[in-house]
CSV table of C-alpha atoms in Angstrom, one decimal:
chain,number,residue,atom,x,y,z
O,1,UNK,CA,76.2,94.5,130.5
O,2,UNK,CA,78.3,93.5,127.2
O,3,UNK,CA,80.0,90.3,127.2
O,4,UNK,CA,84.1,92.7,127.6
O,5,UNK,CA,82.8,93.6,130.8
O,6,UNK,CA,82.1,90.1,131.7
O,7,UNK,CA,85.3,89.0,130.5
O,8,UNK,CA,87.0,92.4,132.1
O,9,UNK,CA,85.4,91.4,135.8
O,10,UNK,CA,86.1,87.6,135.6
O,11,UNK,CA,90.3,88.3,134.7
O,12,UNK,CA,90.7,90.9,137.3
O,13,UNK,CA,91.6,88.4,139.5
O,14,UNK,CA,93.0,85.9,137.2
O,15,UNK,CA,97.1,86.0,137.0
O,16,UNK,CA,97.3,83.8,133.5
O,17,UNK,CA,95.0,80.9,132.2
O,18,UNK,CA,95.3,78.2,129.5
O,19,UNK,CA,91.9,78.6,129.4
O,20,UNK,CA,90.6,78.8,125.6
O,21,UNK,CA,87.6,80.1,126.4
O,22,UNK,CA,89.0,83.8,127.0
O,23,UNK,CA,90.5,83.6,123.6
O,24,UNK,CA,89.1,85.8,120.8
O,25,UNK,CA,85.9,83.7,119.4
O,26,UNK,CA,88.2,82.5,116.3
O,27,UNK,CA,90.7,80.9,118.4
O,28,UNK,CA,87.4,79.2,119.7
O,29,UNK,CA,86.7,78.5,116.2
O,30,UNK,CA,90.2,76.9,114.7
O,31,UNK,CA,92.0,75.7,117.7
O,32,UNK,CA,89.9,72.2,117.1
O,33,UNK,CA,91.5,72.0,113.5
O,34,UNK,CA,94.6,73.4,114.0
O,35,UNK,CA,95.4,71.2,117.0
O,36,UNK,CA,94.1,68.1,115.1
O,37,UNK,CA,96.2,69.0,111.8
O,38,UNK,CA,99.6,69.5,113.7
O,39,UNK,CA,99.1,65.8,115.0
O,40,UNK,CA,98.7,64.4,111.7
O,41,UNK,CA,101.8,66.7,110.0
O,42,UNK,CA,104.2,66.1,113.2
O,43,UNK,CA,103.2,62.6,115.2
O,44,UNK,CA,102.8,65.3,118.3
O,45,UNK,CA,99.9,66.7,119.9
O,46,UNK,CA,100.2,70.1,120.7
O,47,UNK,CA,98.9,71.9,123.8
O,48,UNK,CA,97.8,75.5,125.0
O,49,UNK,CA,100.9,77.1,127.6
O,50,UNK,CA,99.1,80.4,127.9
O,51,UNK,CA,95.8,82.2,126.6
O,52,UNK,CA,95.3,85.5,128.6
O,53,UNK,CA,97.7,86.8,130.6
O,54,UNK,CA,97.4,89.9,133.3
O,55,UNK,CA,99.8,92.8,133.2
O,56,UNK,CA,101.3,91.4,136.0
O,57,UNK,CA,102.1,88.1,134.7
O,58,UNK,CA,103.5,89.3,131.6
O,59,UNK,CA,105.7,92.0,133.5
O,60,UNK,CA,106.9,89.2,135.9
O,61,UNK,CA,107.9,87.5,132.4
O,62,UNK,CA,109.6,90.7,130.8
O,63,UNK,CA,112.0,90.6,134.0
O,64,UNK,CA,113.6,87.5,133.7
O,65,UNK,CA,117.0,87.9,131.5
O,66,UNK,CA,116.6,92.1,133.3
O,67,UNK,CA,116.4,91.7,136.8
O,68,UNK,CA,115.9,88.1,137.5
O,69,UNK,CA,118.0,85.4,136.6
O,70,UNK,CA,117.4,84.0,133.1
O,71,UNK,CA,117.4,84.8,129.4
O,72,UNK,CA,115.3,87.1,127.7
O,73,UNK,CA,112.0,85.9,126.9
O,74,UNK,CA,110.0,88.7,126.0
O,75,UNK,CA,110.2,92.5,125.0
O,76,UNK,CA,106.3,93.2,126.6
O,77,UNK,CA,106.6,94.5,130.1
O,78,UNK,CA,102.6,94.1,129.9
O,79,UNK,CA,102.1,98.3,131.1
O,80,UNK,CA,104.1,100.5,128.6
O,81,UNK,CA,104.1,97.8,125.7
O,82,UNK,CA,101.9,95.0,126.0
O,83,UNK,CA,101.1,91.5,124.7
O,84,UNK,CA,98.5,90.4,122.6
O,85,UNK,CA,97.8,88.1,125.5
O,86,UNK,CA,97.3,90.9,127.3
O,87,UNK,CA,94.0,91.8,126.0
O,88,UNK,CA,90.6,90.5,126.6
O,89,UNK,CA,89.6,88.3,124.8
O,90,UNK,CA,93.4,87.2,124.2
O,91,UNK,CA,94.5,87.4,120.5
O,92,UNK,CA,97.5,85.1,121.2
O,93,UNK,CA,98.0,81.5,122.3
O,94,UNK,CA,101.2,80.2,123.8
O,95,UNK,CA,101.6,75.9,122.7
O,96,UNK,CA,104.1,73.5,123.2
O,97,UNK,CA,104.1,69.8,121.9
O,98,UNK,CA,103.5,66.7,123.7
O,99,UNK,CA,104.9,63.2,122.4
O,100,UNK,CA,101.5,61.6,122.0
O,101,UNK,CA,100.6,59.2,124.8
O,102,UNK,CA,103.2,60.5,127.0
O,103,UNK,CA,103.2,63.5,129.2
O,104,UNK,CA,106.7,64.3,127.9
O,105,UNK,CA,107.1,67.9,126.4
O,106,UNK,CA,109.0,68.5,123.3
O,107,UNK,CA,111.1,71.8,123.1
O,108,UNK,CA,113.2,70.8,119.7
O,109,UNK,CA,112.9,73.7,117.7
O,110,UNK,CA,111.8,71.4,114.6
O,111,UNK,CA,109.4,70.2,116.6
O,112,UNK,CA,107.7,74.1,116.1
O,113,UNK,CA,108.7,74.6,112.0
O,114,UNK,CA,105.0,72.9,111.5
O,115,UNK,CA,102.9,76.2,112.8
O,116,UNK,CA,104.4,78.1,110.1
O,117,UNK,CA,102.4,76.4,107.7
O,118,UNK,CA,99.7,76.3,110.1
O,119,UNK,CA,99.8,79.7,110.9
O,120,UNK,CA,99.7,80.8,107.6
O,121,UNK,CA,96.2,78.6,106.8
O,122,UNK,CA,94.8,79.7,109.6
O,123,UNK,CA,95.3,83.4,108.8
O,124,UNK,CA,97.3,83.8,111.9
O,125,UNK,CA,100.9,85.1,112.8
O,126,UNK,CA,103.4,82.5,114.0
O,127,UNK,CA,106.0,84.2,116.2
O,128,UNK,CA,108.7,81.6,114.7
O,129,UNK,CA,108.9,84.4,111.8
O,130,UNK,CA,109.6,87.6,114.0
O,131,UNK,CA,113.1,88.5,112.7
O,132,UNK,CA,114.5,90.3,116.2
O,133,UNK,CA,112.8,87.8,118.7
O,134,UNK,CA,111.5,85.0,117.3
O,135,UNK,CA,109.2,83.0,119.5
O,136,UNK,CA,108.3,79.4,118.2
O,137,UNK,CA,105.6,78.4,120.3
O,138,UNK,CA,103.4,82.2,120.1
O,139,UNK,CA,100.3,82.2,118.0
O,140,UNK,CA,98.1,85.2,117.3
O,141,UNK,CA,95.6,86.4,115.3
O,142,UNK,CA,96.2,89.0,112.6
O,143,UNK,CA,95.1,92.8,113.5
């Protein structure tokens, strides 16, 4: 058995997961340094909000702002146009920053400006850059 059917039969049941481990192998690889060189550029720490994510999850997402209450968040309805958290192993993190030493979440958009930089010595694509729908706190890995 190769290790996507492994992954394939352990996320059939899984709805989403912060879980790094189901992240491509150089998320694996640069998370540790990426993480550790945001604190030391922003004063925050920064977190993992979503690795993988099931079709169902990310169509759940794609209906807020359509038919449920709230704004837009996504353009992936996870079936007809899906994610790159989607696939497994996911080739997209969702983050969000943490005052350090407090369990307080920081949603300032400044707070986000940082991964740019990051992004781009990490070889990865920061969706803070997506012209039509940008998304500060998305990750992924270049195709």
């Amino acid at each position: 058995m190769n290790p996507q059917d492994i992954a394939e039969g352990f996320v059939k049941d899984v709805y989403a997961s912060r879980d790094i481990r189901l992240c491509d192998k150089k998320f694996l690889e640069i998370w540790p340094k990426l993480k550790a060189e945001y604190g030391m550029n922003t004063g925050l720490t920064l977190e993992i909000s979503c690795t993988y994510r099931s079709p169902k999850a990310q169509n759940d997402l794609f209906q807020i702002g359509r038919t449920k209450p709230g704004k837009i968040l996504t353009n992936c309805d996870g079936y007809d146009k899906i994610s790159k958290h989607n696939l497994c192993p996911s080739r997209a993190i969702d983050v969000y920053a943490l005052i350090i030493g407090k369990a307080v979440a920081v949603w300032d958009i400044d707070a986000y400006e940082a991964l740019d930089k990051l992004a781009k010595q990490f070889d990865l694509i920061w969706g803070g850059n997506w012209k039509e729908f940008p998304d500060r706190c998305h990750l992924e890995l270049i195709s």
